[in-house]
Amino acid sequence: MRLRKTVQRTPIVLVVDDTPANLTLMRNILEPQSYKVLLATSGEKALELLTKVTPDLIMLDIMMPGIDGFETLTRLKKIPSAKDIPVIFVTAKTAVSDIVRGFELGAVDYITKPIQRLEALARTKVHLKIQHLIHIERIQSEQIKAIINNISDCVLVSNKNGAIESVNPATEHLFGYCENILCHKNIAELLDYQGRPTDFIDVLLNHDSGDAWWQHPNGKNVKGKTFPIEINVREMYTHDPCFVIVIQDISLHRHEIDQLHHLTETDPLTNINNRRHFEILFAQSWQHCKRSNQMISVLFLDVDHFKSFNDDYGHQAGDSCLQAIATALFTSLSRGVDSVSRYGGEEFVAILPDTDNAGARKVAQIMLEAIEQLNIPHKHSKYGHITISIGVATCDYDADHTRIKSAKALLKLADKALYDAKAMGRNRVEHL
Ligand SMILES: [Mg+2]
């Protein structure tokens, strides 16, 4: 990411010296270089000037009447707006103890008198450059901090054990803890994860390692409420290993996906599975039963004389009839693994995994009776009400795989059994 560029203004240099000739000399050296030069003839005047302007560099004479350069430097470091301005002291003193004292008081460099033009210029340029770089770094660091503090994603920094070291306000908001408490927690405590916290960064970094948690990662807030998240972890290569963890609450996104799934899987009229979803479920159930050597049964169901029902009672009544039938078929199933889907028109299909033919016929009989009990009048039925016919087929893969080679073949058998049920008078169950 490229951050906003900072505007570079003309550098201001403040020269402090009690000798006017030295001030003139420094101005003649610096002004041709496009620096703005401010002059002060004493420490006191320099300190007064610093309450009004903030130069980028100060050249400070040591030997001055009144307060000397060392004292001026000491007082200058106590002015908040001036304490970070680099100071080069200018001295005729060349004793090591004086030079050391200048550095100890916070000066960044020194030049000796008599002033050499090229040396003064070179040192000025170097320290203005350093000051400019520090300024850019500070602005960029403030910009990054502002971005992290204002983004809606949670940004956390942890050590290699997952102990949280810093967080942004979005993290406090999402998890409901204040920063102080978060910084005494392990990242694993914010996630709905059962493993050992000490391994957690490894789990986060190696999310393709097959850990089941990654299929649907969840966060956990202060109230223990869990919510779906997306989580990314990157190692930061600093002097101590640390990790940047970005967490995004995807509750809304997950809800939209769930709604979309529901729409693509559900028949809008009857609110049970549609044919498309049946095809997927049937293929999955077939593969599962084949792998685990279980039997699988399928029921093909058709509403008897439905065309004449529509002709006599109208399509609205036909729709209501199909809705009532779908609900009755659905409530006839007692196990979560069983399913019933609208196959098309007035045809329905049920999948019963791990169920033998006798068990499937029992379920079919319950469905037949459930439809009878609806007691929907139908004057063209010899029973006087709506009925259904059901064909049952079962596959025991080990025994039947030469006869029933695919899920499609099993469905075809159930369809054939349904044909038999129709041929034998309807309102009955036939099996193959
Ligand atoms: Mg002097």
Short mmCIF file of C-alpha atoms and ligand atoms in Angstrom, two decimals:
data_model
loop_
_atom_site.label_atom_id
_atom_site.label_comp_id
_atom_site.label_asym_id
_atom_site.label_seq_id
_atom_site.Cartn_x
_atom_site.Cartn_y
_atom_site.Cartn_z
CA MET A 1 0.00 0.00 0.00
CA ARG A 2 1.27 3.46 -0.88
CA LEU A 3 0.62 6.04 1.82
CA ARG A 4 -0.19 9.68 1.16
CA LYS A 5 2.91 11.73 0.28
CA THR A 6 4.03 14.40 2.73
CA VAL A 7 4.54 17.93 1.44
CA GLN A 8 8.17 19.00 1.74
CA ARG A 9 8.50 22.69 2.75
CA THR A 10 11.61 24.91 2.73
CA PRO A 11 13.77 23.85 5.70
CA ILE A 12 14.21 26.49 8.43
CA VAL A 13 17.60 26.76 10.20
CA LEU A 14 17.98 28.82 13.38
CA VAL A 15 21.53 30.13 13.97
CA VAL A 16 22.34 31.31 17.52
CA ASP A 17 25.60 33.24 18.04
CA ASP A 18 26.60 36.35 19.97
CA THR A 19 29.08 37.40 17.26
CA PRO A 20 27.31 39.21 14.35
CA ALA A 21 30.09 38.27 11.92
CA ASN A 22 29.43 34.57 12.59
CA LEU A 23 25.70 35.04 12.01
CA THR A 24 26.38 36.76 8.70
CA LEU A 25 28.80 34.03 7.68
CA MET A 26 26.26 31.25 8.41
CA ARG A 27 23.53 33.13 6.55
CA ASN A 28 25.81 33.49 3.53
CA ILE A 29 26.55 29.76 3.62
CA LEU A 30 22.95 28.55 4.07
CA GLU A 31 20.68 30.95 2.18
CA PRO A 32 22.10 30.14 -1.31
CA GLN A 33 21.07 26.52 -0.58
CA SER A 34 17.40 27.61 -0.37
CA TYR A 35 17.21 27.27 3.39
CA LYS A 36 15.26 29.83 5.37
CA VAL A 37 17.68 31.23 7.98
CA LEU A 38 16.59 32.72 11.33
CA LEU A 39 19.13 34.50 13.52
CA ALA A 40 19.36 35.01 17.32
CA THR A 41 22.16 36.87 19.12
CA SER A 42 21.70 35.15 22.49
CA GLY A 43 20.38 32.01 24.17
CA GLU A 44 17.52 33.98 25.69
CA LYS A 45 16.44 35.39 22.29
CA ALA A 46 16.67 31.92 20.73
CA LEU A 47 14.42 30.43 23.45
CA GLU A 48 11.90 33.24 22.97
CA LEU A 49 11.90 32.67 19.20
CA LEU A 50 11.27 28.95 19.74
CA THR A 51 7.93 29.72 21.38
CA LYS A 52 6.78 31.20 18.05
CA VAL A 53 8.47 29.10 15.34
CA THR A 54 9.65 25.52 14.99
CA PRO A 55 12.83 25.37 12.90
CA ASP A 56 14.07 22.10 11.38
CA LEU A 57 17.64 22.55 12.67
CA ILE A 58 19.46 24.72 15.23
CA MET A 59 23.13 25.81 15.02
CA LEU A 60 24.04 26.80 18.57
CA ASP A 61 27.13 28.70 19.71
CA ILE A 62 28.48 27.53 23.10
CA MET A 63 30.41 30.59 24.30
CA MET A 64 27.87 33.35 24.78
CA PRO A 65 27.30 36.01 27.45
CA GLY A 66 24.15 35.47 29.51
CA ILE A 67 23.07 31.84 29.26
CA ASP A 68 25.66 29.84 27.35
CA GLY A 69 25.03 27.18 24.71
CA PHE A 70 24.91 24.30 27.23
CA GLU A 71 22.25 26.05 29.34
CA THR A 72 20.30 27.08 26.23
CA LEU A 73 20.33 23.43 25.09
CA THR A 74 19.17 22.26 28.54
CA ARG A 75 16.22 24.68 28.55
CA LEU A 76 15.37 24.01 24.90
CA LYS A 77 14.94 20.28 25.65
CA LYS A 78 12.18 21.19 28.11
CA ILE A 79 10.06 22.93 25.41
CA PRO A 80 7.73 20.25 23.97
CA SER A 81 7.61 21.78 20.48
CA ALA A 82 11.42 22.19 20.36
CA LYS A 83 12.79 19.14 22.16
CA ASP A 84 12.98 16.99 19.01
CA ILE A 85 14.69 19.63 16.81
CA PRO A 86 18.25 18.50 16.01
CA VAL A 87 20.90 20.83 17.49
CA ILE A 88 24.44 21.18 16.11
CA PHE A 89 26.65 23.01 18.55
CA VAL A 90 29.31 25.40 17.28
CA THR A 91 32.33 25.78 19.50
CA ALA A 92 35.85 27.00 19.68
CA LYS A 93 36.28 24.54 22.53
CA THR A 94 37.78 21.31 21.37
CA ALA A 95 38.23 19.67 24.76
CA VAL A 96 36.71 16.17 24.69
CA SER A 97 34.81 16.85 27.94
CA ASP A 98 32.99 19.83 26.34
CA ILE A 99 32.09 17.86 23.25
CA VAL A 100 30.84 14.95 25.36
CA ARG A 101 28.81 17.35 27.50
CA GLY A 102 27.14 18.75 24.35
CA PHE A 103 26.15 15.26 23.21
CA GLU A 104 24.94 14.31 26.72
CA LEU A 105 22.65 17.35 26.71
CA GLY A 106 21.05 16.11 23.48
CA ALA A 107 22.99 17.70 20.61
CA VAL A 108 23.27 15.57 17.47
CA ASP A 109 26.60 16.93 16.18
CA TYR A 110 29.16 19.72 16.50
CA ILE A 111 31.37 21.92 14.34
CA THR A 112 34.42 23.80 15.45
CA LYS A 113 35.37 27.41 14.90
CA PRO A 114 36.62 28.91 12.69
CA ILE A 115 33.61 27.76 10.64
CA GLN A 116 34.50 25.95 7.43
CA ARG A 117 31.89 26.57 4.76
CA LEU A 118 31.86 23.08 3.20
CA GLU A 119 31.86 21.30 6.56
CA ALA A 120 29.00 23.44 7.91
CA LEU A 121 27.02 22.80 4.75
CA ALA A 122 27.65 19.05 4.73
CA ARG A 123 26.60 18.61 8.38
CA THR A 124 23.54 20.79 7.89
CA LYS A 125 22.44 18.74 4.87
CA VAL A 126 22.94 15.39 6.65
CA HIS A 127 20.94 16.36 9.73
CA LEU A 128 18.13 17.98 7.75
CA LYS A 129 17.91 14.80 5.69
CA ILE A 130 17.78 12.62 8.83
CA GLN A 131 15.16 14.95 10.34
CA HIS A 132 13.08 14.75 7.16
CA LEU A 133 13.21 10.94 7.17
CA ILE A 134 12.20 10.83 10.85
CA HIS A 135 9.32 13.19 10.03
CA ILE A 136 8.14 10.98 7.13
CA GLU A 137 8.40 7.85 9.26
CA ARG A 138 6.37 9.48 12.05
CA ILE A 139 3.65 10.60 9.63
CA GLN A 140 3.50 7.18 7.97
CA SER A 141 3.35 5.47 11.34
CA GLU A 142 0.47 7.80 12.33
CA GLN A 143 -1.31 7.04 9.06
CA ILE A 144 -0.93 3.26 9.59
CA LYS A 145 -2.15 3.62 13.17
CA ALA A 146 -5.18 5.64 11.98
CA ILE A 147 -6.00 3.02 9.34
CA ILE A 148 -5.74 0.12 11.82
CA ASN A 149 -7.80 2.03 14.39
CA ASN A 150 -10.54 2.82 11.89
CA ILE A 151 -10.97 -0.37 9.87
CA SER A 152 -13.90 -2.63 10.72
CA ASP A 153 -11.77 -5.82 10.74
CA CYS A 154 -10.14 -6.92 13.98
CA VAL A 155 -6.35 -6.65 13.95
CA LEU A 156 -4.42 -8.36 16.76
CA VAL A 157 -0.72 -8.92 17.36
CA SER A 158 0.31 -12.02 19.32
CA ASN A 159 3.55 -13.71 20.29
CA LYS A 160 4.44 -17.20 19.08
CA ASN A 161 2.33 -18.78 21.84
CA GLY A 162 -0.77 -16.82 20.83
CA ALA A 163 -0.59 -14.42 23.82
CA ILE A 164 -2.22 -11.19 22.63
CA GLU A 165 0.05 -8.13 22.75
CA SER A 166 -2.05 -5.44 21.07
CA VAL A 167 -5.48 -5.03 19.49
CA ASN A 168 -7.37 -2.36 17.53
CA PRO A 169 -10.74 -0.86 18.62
CA ALA A 170 -12.68 -3.16 16.23
CA THR A 171 -11.44 -6.15 18.28
CA GLU A 172 -12.74 -4.60 21.51
CA HIS A 173 -16.06 -3.91 19.80
CA LEU A 174 -16.53 -7.38 18.27
CA PHE A 175 -15.48 -9.46 21.28
CA GLY A 176 -16.82 -7.11 23.98
CA TYR A 177 -13.60 -6.95 26.06
CA CYS A 178 -11.54 -3.82 26.71
CA GLU A 179 -7.96 -3.65 25.42
CA ASN A 180 -6.41 -4.30 28.87
CA ILE A 181 -8.29 -7.57 29.30
CA LEU A 182 -7.65 -8.66 25.70
CA CYS A 183 -3.91 -8.13 26.23
CA HIS A 184 -4.01 -10.75 29.04
CA LYS A 185 -5.68 -13.35 26.87
CA ASN A 186 -4.57 -16.00 24.41
CA ILE A 187 -6.02 -15.78 20.89
CA ALA A 188 -7.52 -19.28 21.41
CA GLU A 189 -9.79 -17.82 24.12
CA LEU A 190 -11.46 -15.57 21.53
CA LEU A 191 -12.19 -18.45 19.21
CA ASP A 192 -14.51 -21.38 19.61
CA TYR A 193 -11.59 -23.82 19.55
CA GLN A 194 -11.19 -26.87 21.77
CA GLY A 195 -7.48 -27.57 21.21
CA ARG A 196 -4.60 -26.56 23.45
CA PRO A 197 -3.86 -22.80 23.21
CA THR A 198 -0.09 -23.37 23.00
CA ASP A 199 -0.52 -25.16 19.67
CA PHE A 200 -2.92 -22.63 18.33
CA ILE A 201 -0.63 -20.42 16.28
CA ASP A 202 0.59 -23.58 14.53
CA VAL A 203 -3.03 -24.49 13.80
CA LEU A 204 -3.70 -20.98 12.49
CA LEU A 205 -0.60 -20.92 10.30
CA ASN A 206 -1.19 -24.39 8.87
CA HIS A 207 -4.88 -24.16 8.13
CA ASP A 208 -4.61 -26.61 5.27
CA SER A 209 -3.34 -29.30 7.66
CA GLY A 210 -6.81 -30.83 7.91
CA ASP A 211 -7.76 -29.50 11.35
CA ALA A 212 -11.59 -29.72 11.31
CA TRP A 213 -11.88 -26.33 13.02
CA TRP A 214 -10.98 -24.59 9.77
CA GLN A 215 -14.07 -25.81 7.94
CA HIS A 216 -16.26 -23.35 9.87
CA PRO A 217 -14.13 -21.18 12.19
CA ASN A 218 -16.12 -19.40 14.87
CA GLY A 219 -15.30 -16.52 17.21
CA LYS A 220 -16.63 -16.33 20.78
CA ASN A 221 -17.49 -13.02 22.47
CA VAL A 222 -17.49 -11.96 26.14
CA LYS A 223 -21.00 -13.41 26.58
CA GLY A 224 -19.96 -16.80 25.14
CA LYS A 225 -21.93 -16.21 21.94
CA THR A 226 -20.27 -17.76 18.89
CA PHE A 227 -20.30 -16.30 15.39
CA PRO A 228 -18.74 -17.28 12.04
CA ILE A 229 -15.45 -15.60 11.18
CA GLU A 230 -12.77 -15.45 8.56
CA ILE A 231 -9.28 -15.44 10.04
CA ASN A 232 -5.86 -14.77 8.55
CA VAL A 233 -2.49 -15.03 10.28
CA ARG A 234 0.87 -13.72 9.06
CA GLU A 235 4.23 -13.88 10.75
CA MET A 236 5.94 -10.49 11.18
CA TYR A 237 9.68 -10.69 10.87
CA THR A 238 10.72 -8.43 13.72
CA HIS A 239 13.42 -9.01 16.37
CA ASP A 240 10.98 -11.22 18.35
CA PRO A 241 8.71 -13.56 16.40
CA CYS A 242 5.20 -12.12 16.41
CA PHE A 243 2.05 -12.64 14.41
CA VAL A 244 -0.57 -10.35 12.93
CA ILE A 245 -4.03 -11.90 13.13
CA VAL A 246 -6.91 -10.37 11.15
CA ILE A 247 -10.42 -11.49 12.05
CA GLN A 248 -13.58 -10.62 10.12
CA ASP A 249 -17.11 -11.26 11.39
CA ILE A 250 -18.93 -12.97 8.50
CA SER A 251 -22.29 -13.56 10.26
CA LEU A 252 -24.16 -11.51 7.67
CA HIS A 253 -22.32 -13.15 4.79
CA ARG A 254 -22.97 -16.65 6.23
CA HIS A 255 -26.67 -15.80 6.69
CA GLU A 256 -26.89 -14.73 3.05
CA ILE A 257 -25.19 -17.94 1.92
CA ASP A 258 -27.58 -20.00 4.07
CA GLN A 259 -30.53 -18.17 2.54
CA LEU A 260 -29.14 -18.76 -0.93
CA HIS A 261 -28.64 -22.47 -0.18
CA HIS A 262 -32.19 -22.67 1.12
CA LEU A 263 -33.48 -21.05 -2.08
CA THR A 264 -31.50 -23.34 -4.37
CA GLU A 265 -32.39 -26.49 -2.42
CA THR A 266 -36.07 -25.91 -1.69
CA ASP A 267 -39.17 -26.36 -3.78
CA PRO A 268 -41.00 -23.02 -3.48
CA LEU A 269 -44.51 -24.52 -3.49
CA THR A 270 -44.12 -27.31 -0.94
CA ASN A 271 -41.09 -26.03 1.01
CA ILE A 272 -39.42 -29.45 0.95
CA ASN A 273 -36.27 -30.39 -1.03
CA ASN A 274 -36.44 -29.74 -4.76
CA ARG A 275 -35.31 -32.21 -7.41
CA ARG A 276 -31.90 -30.61 -7.74
CA HIS A 277 -31.20 -31.10 -4.06
CA PHE A 278 -32.59 -34.64 -4.22
CA GLU A 279 -30.05 -35.52 -6.93
CA ILE A 280 -27.21 -34.31 -4.69
CA LEU A 281 -28.55 -36.03 -1.55
CA PHE A 282 -29.18 -39.27 -3.43
CA ALA A 283 -25.65 -39.34 -4.90
CA GLN A 284 -24.16 -38.66 -1.44
CA SER A 285 -26.34 -41.30 0.28
CA TRP A 286 -25.55 -43.86 -2.41
CA GLN A 287 -21.79 -43.31 -2.02
CA HIS A 288 -22.03 -43.41 1.77
CA CYS A 289 -24.02 -46.67 1.84
CA LYS A 290 -21.67 -48.21 -0.73
CA ARG A 291 -18.58 -47.27 1.33
CA SER A 292 -19.98 -48.29 4.70
CA ASN A 293 -21.64 -51.44 3.31
CA GLN A 294 -25.13 -50.35 4.32
CA MET A 295 -28.44 -50.98 2.58
CA ILE A 296 -30.27 -48.05 1.01
CA SER A 297 -33.95 -47.83 0.12
CA VAL A 298 -35.77 -45.36 -2.06
CA LEU A 299 -39.52 -44.65 -2.31
CA PHE A 300 -41.10 -43.25 -5.48
CA LEU A 301 -44.49 -41.69 -4.75
CA ASP A 302 -47.20 -40.36 -7.06
CA VAL A 303 -50.54 -38.72 -6.25
CA ASP A 304 -53.38 -40.79 -7.73
CA HIS A 305 -55.62 -39.17 -10.36
CA PHE A 306 -54.09 -35.76 -9.73
CA LYS A 307 -54.87 -34.41 -13.23
CA SER A 308 -58.60 -34.93 -12.75
CA PHE A 309 -58.31 -33.39 -9.23
CA ASN A 310 -56.87 -30.24 -10.82
CA ASP A 311 -59.53 -30.25 -13.54
CA ASP A 312 -62.35 -30.57 -10.99
CA TYR A 313 -61.14 -28.40 -8.14
CA GLY A 314 -58.85 -25.90 -9.90
CA HIS A 315 -55.11 -25.33 -9.78
CA GLN A 316 -55.18 -23.42 -6.50
CA ALA A 317 -56.78 -26.41 -4.79
CA GLY A 318 -54.19 -28.58 -6.57
CA ASP A 319 -51.37 -26.49 -5.09
CA SER A 320 -52.87 -26.66 -1.58
CA CYS A 321 -53.26 -30.42 -1.98
CA LEU A 322 -49.57 -30.84 -2.91
CA GLN A 323 -48.53 -28.67 0.06
CA ALA A 324 -50.58 -30.78 2.47
CA ILE A 325 -49.17 -34.00 0.98
CA ALA A 326 -45.57 -32.74 1.22
CA THR A 327 -46.03 -31.83 4.88
CA ALA A 328 -47.63 -35.21 5.64
CA LEU A 329 -44.82 -37.09 3.88
CA PHE A 330 -42.17 -35.05 5.67
CA THR A 331 -43.69 -35.63 9.11
CA SER A 332 -43.95 -39.37 8.38
CA LEU A 333 -40.14 -39.58 8.54
CA SER A 334 -38.76 -40.10 12.02
CA ARG A 335 -34.96 -40.10 11.42
CA GLY A 336 -32.80 -37.08 10.56
CA VAL A 337 -30.96 -39.00 7.83
CA ASP A 338 -34.17 -39.71 5.90
CA SER A 339 -35.38 -37.16 3.37
CA VAL A 340 -38.31 -36.51 1.09
CA SER A 341 -38.18 -34.30 -2.02
CA ARG A 342 -40.57 -33.10 -4.68
CA TYR A 343 -39.42 -34.88 -7.83
CA GLY A 344 -41.66 -32.93 -10.17
CA GLY A 345 -45.42 -32.30 -10.71
CA GLU A 346 -47.27 -34.64 -8.32
CA GLU A 347 -44.30 -36.99 -7.87
CA PHE A 348 -42.25 -37.26 -4.69
CA VAL A 349 -39.23 -39.33 -3.76
CA ALA A 350 -37.86 -40.39 -0.36
CA ILE A 351 -34.35 -41.63 0.47
CA LEU A 352 -33.95 -43.96 3.45
CA PRO A 353 -30.24 -44.74 4.08
CA ASP A 354 -29.31 -47.83 6.11
CA THR A 355 -32.84 -49.25 5.69
CA ASP A 356 -33.81 -52.70 4.40
CA ASN A 357 -36.82 -53.37 2.18
CA ALA A 358 -39.14 -54.37 5.05
CA GLY A 359 -38.26 -51.16 6.93
CA ALA A 360 -38.82 -49.07 3.81
CA ARG A 361 -42.23 -50.71 3.21
CA LYS A 362 -43.18 -49.85 6.78
CA VAL A 363 -42.30 -46.17 6.19
CA ALA A 364 -44.21 -46.26 2.87
CA GLN A 365 -47.28 -47.64 4.67
CA ILE A 366 -47.10 -44.84 7.26
CA MET A 367 -47.00 -42.30 4.41
CA LEU A 368 -49.95 -43.95 2.65
CA GLU A 369 -52.01 -43.74 5.85
CA ALA A 370 -50.91 -40.15 6.53
CA ILE A 371 -52.27 -39.10 3.11
CA GLU A 372 -55.53 -41.00 3.71
CA GLN A 373 -55.92 -39.20 7.01
CA LEU A 374 -55.69 -35.84 5.24
CA ASN A 375 -59.07 -36.82 3.82
CA ILE A 376 -58.91 -34.37 0.90
CA PRO A 377 -62.12 -34.98 -1.09
CA HIS A 378 -61.64 -36.30 -4.65
CA LYS A 379 -64.81 -37.31 -6.51
CA HIS A 380 -62.89 -39.15 -9.26
CA SER A 381 -61.18 -41.47 -6.78
CA LYS A 382 -62.90 -44.72 -5.91
CA TYR A 383 -61.86 -44.01 -2.28
CA GLY A 384 -63.59 -40.58 -2.34
CA HIS A 385 -60.42 -38.77 -1.26
CA ILE A 386 -56.86 -38.12 -2.36
CA THR A 387 -54.55 -41.17 -2.22
CA ILE A 388 -51.00 -41.95 -3.29
CA SER A 389 -49.20 -44.94 -4.75
CA ILE A 390 -45.69 -45.87 -3.67
CA GLY A 391 -42.95 -47.98 -5.26
CA VAL A 392 -40.17 -49.25 -2.97
CA ALA A 393 -36.72 -50.47 -4.03
CA THR A 394 -33.74 -51.44 -1.91
CA CYS A 395 -30.10 -52.06 -2.66
CA ASP A 396 -27.72 -54.11 -0.54
CA TYR A 397 -24.62 -53.15 -2.49
CA ASP A 398 -22.60 -56.29 -1.71
CA ALA A 399 -25.44 -58.58 -2.77
CA ASP A 400 -27.01 -56.46 -5.50
CA HIS A 401 -24.19 -54.57 -7.19
CA THR A 402 -24.37 -56.66 -10.37
CA ARG A 403 -28.14 -56.11 -10.59
CA ILE A 404 -28.24 -52.49 -9.34
CA LYS A 405 -25.14 -50.78 -10.61
CA SER A 406 -25.98 -47.17 -9.77
CA ALA A 407 -28.22 -44.84 -7.80
CA LYS A 408 -30.04 -44.17 -11.07
CA ALA A 409 -30.73 -47.89 -11.51
CA LEU A 410 -32.15 -48.07 -7.98
CA LEU A 411 -34.46 -45.14 -8.70
CA LYS A 412 -35.58 -46.83 -11.91
CA LEU A 413 -36.54 -49.95 -9.92
CA ALA A 414 -38.59 -47.83 -7.47
CA ASP A 415 -40.30 -46.21 -10.47
CA LYS A 416 -41.10 -49.67 -11.84
CA ALA A 417 -42.54 -50.71 -8.46
CA LEU A 418 -44.65 -47.52 -8.53
CA TYR A 419 -45.94 -48.52 -11.96
CA ASP A 420 -46.94 -51.90 -10.47
CA ALA A 421 -48.74 -50.15 -7.59
CA LYS A 422 -50.68 -48.02 -10.08
CA ALA A 423 -51.49 -51.07 -12.21
CA MET A 424 -52.71 -52.98 -9.17
CA GLY A 425 -55.35 -50.40 -8.24
CA ARG A 426 -53.48 -47.44 -6.64
CA ASN A 427 -53.45 -46.34 -2.95
CA ARG A 428 -50.95 -49.11 -2.25
CA VAL A 429 -47.27 -49.91 -1.78
CA GLU A 430 -45.40 -52.26 -4.14
CA HIS A 431 -41.76 -53.20 -3.92
CA LEU A 432 -38.92 -54.72 -5.92
MG MG B 1 30.36 33.20 21.06
#
